[in-house]
Short mmCIF file of C-alpha atoms in Angstrom, two decimals:
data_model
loop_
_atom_site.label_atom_id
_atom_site.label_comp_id
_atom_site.label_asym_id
_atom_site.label_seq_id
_atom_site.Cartn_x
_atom_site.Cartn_y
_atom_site.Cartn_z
CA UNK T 1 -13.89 5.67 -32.40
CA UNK T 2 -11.47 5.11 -34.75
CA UNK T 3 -7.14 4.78 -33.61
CA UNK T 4 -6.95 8.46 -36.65
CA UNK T 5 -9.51 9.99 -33.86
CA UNK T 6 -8.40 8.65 -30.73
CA UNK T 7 -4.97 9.99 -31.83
CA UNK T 8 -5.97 13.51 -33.01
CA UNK T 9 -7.37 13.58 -30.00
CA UNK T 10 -4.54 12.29 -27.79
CA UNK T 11 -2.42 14.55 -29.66
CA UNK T 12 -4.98 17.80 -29.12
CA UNK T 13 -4.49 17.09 -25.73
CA UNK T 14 -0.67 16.91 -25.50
CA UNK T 15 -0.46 20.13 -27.30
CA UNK T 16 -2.39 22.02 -24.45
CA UNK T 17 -0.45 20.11 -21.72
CA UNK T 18 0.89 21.92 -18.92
CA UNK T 19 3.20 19.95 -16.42
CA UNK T 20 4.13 22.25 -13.46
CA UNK T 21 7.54 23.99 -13.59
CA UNK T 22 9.16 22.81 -10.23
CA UNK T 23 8.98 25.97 -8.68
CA UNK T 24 4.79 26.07 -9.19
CA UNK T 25 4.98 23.28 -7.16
CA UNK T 26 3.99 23.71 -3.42
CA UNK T 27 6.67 24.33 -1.71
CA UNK T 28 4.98 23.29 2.05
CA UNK T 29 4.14 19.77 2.63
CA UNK T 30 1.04 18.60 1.65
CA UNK T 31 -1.13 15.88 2.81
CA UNK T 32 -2.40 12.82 1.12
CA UNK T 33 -5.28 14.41 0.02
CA UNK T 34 -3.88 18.23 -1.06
CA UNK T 35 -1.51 16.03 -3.00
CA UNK T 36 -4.22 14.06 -4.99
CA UNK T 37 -5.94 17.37 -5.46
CA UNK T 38 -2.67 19.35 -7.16
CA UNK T 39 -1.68 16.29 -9.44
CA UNK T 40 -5.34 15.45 -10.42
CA UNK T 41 -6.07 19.08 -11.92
CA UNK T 42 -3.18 18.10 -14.27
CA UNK T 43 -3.93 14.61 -15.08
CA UNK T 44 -7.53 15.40 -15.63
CA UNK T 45 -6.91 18.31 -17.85
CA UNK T 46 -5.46 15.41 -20.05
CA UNK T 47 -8.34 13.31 -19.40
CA UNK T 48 -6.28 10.96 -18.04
CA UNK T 49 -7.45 8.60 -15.05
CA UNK T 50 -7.35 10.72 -11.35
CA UNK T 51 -5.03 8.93 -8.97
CA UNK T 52 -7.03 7.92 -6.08
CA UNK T 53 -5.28 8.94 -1.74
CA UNK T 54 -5.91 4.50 -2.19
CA UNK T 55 -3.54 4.62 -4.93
CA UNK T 56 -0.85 7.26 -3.50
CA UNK T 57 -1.08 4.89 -0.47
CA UNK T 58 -0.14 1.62 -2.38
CA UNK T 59 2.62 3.67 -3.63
CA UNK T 60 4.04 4.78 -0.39
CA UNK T 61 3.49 0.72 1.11
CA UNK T 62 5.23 -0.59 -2.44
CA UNK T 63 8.14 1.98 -2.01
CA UNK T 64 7.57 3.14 -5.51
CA UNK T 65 7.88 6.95 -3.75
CA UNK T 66 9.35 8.08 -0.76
CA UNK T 67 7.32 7.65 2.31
CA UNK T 68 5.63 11.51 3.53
CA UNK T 69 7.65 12.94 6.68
CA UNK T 70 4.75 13.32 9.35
CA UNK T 71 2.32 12.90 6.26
CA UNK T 72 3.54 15.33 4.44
CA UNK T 73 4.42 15.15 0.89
CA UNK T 74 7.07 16.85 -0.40
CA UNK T 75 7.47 18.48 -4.07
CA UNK T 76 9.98 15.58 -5.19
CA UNK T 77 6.86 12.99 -4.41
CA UNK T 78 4.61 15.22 -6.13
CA UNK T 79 6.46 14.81 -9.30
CA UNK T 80 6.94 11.23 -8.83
CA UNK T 81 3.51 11.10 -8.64
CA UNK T 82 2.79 13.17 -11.79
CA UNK T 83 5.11 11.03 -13.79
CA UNK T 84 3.20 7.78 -12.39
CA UNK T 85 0.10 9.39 -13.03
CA UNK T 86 1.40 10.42 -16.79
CA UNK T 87 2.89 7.46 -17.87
CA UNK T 88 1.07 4.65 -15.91
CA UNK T 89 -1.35 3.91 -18.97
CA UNK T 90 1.58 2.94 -20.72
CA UNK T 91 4.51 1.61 -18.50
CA UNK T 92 4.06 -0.58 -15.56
CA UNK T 93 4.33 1.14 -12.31
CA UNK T 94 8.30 -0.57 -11.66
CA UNK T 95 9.28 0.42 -15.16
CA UNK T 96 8.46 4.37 -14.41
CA UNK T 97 10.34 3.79 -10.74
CA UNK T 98 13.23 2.37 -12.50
CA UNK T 99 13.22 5.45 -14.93
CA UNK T 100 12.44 7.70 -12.15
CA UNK T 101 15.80 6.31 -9.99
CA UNK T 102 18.12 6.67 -13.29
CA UNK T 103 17.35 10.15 -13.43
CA UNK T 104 17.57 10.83 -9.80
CA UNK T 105 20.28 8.29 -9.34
CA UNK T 106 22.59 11.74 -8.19
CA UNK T 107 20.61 14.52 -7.47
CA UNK T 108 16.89 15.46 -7.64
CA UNK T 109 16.75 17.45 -11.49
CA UNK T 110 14.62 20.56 -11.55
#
């Protein structure tokens, strides 16, 4: 495949992208496995690579997000997750954290 197709269809892709509004989100905790469900249906739609309840794991144990309260994620981790799972192809995992903390350096943005 050529980069002219690879990008067309890259860029076919980003046109039909639909990243949750924050209040699409689930509100209610959600377990390890719920949350790989909910941000896979929107990575996938991309065709970009699934995170794995492994991979949301490794997170949690590296601190890159906030460790679930009684294993339950809540919608700020979801979106950390979705911007992982987004940009991970293309920044290294303590690059997006870093980006992730300047932004939410004062409050959680909606």
């Amino acid at each position: 495949m050529t980069n002219l197709t690879e990008f067309k269809r890259w860029e076919n892709g980003i046109s039909r992208m639909h990243f949750p509004k924050w209040e699409e989100l689930p509100s209610l905790g959600l377990y390890v496995d719920q949350v790989a469900a909910v941000i896979n249906e929107y990575l996938t739609s991309l065709g970009m690579e699934p995170l794995t309840k492994s991979m949301i794991n490794n997170y949690v144990k590296k601190k890159t997000i906030q460790a679930p309260i009684k294993k339950k994620y809540a919608v700020n981790q979801i979106v950390d997750l979705l911007l992982i799972g987004f940009f991970k192809n293309t920044f290294t995992i303590n690059d997006i954290r870093q980006g992730i903390l300047q932004i939410t350096a004062k409050d959680y943005p909606k």
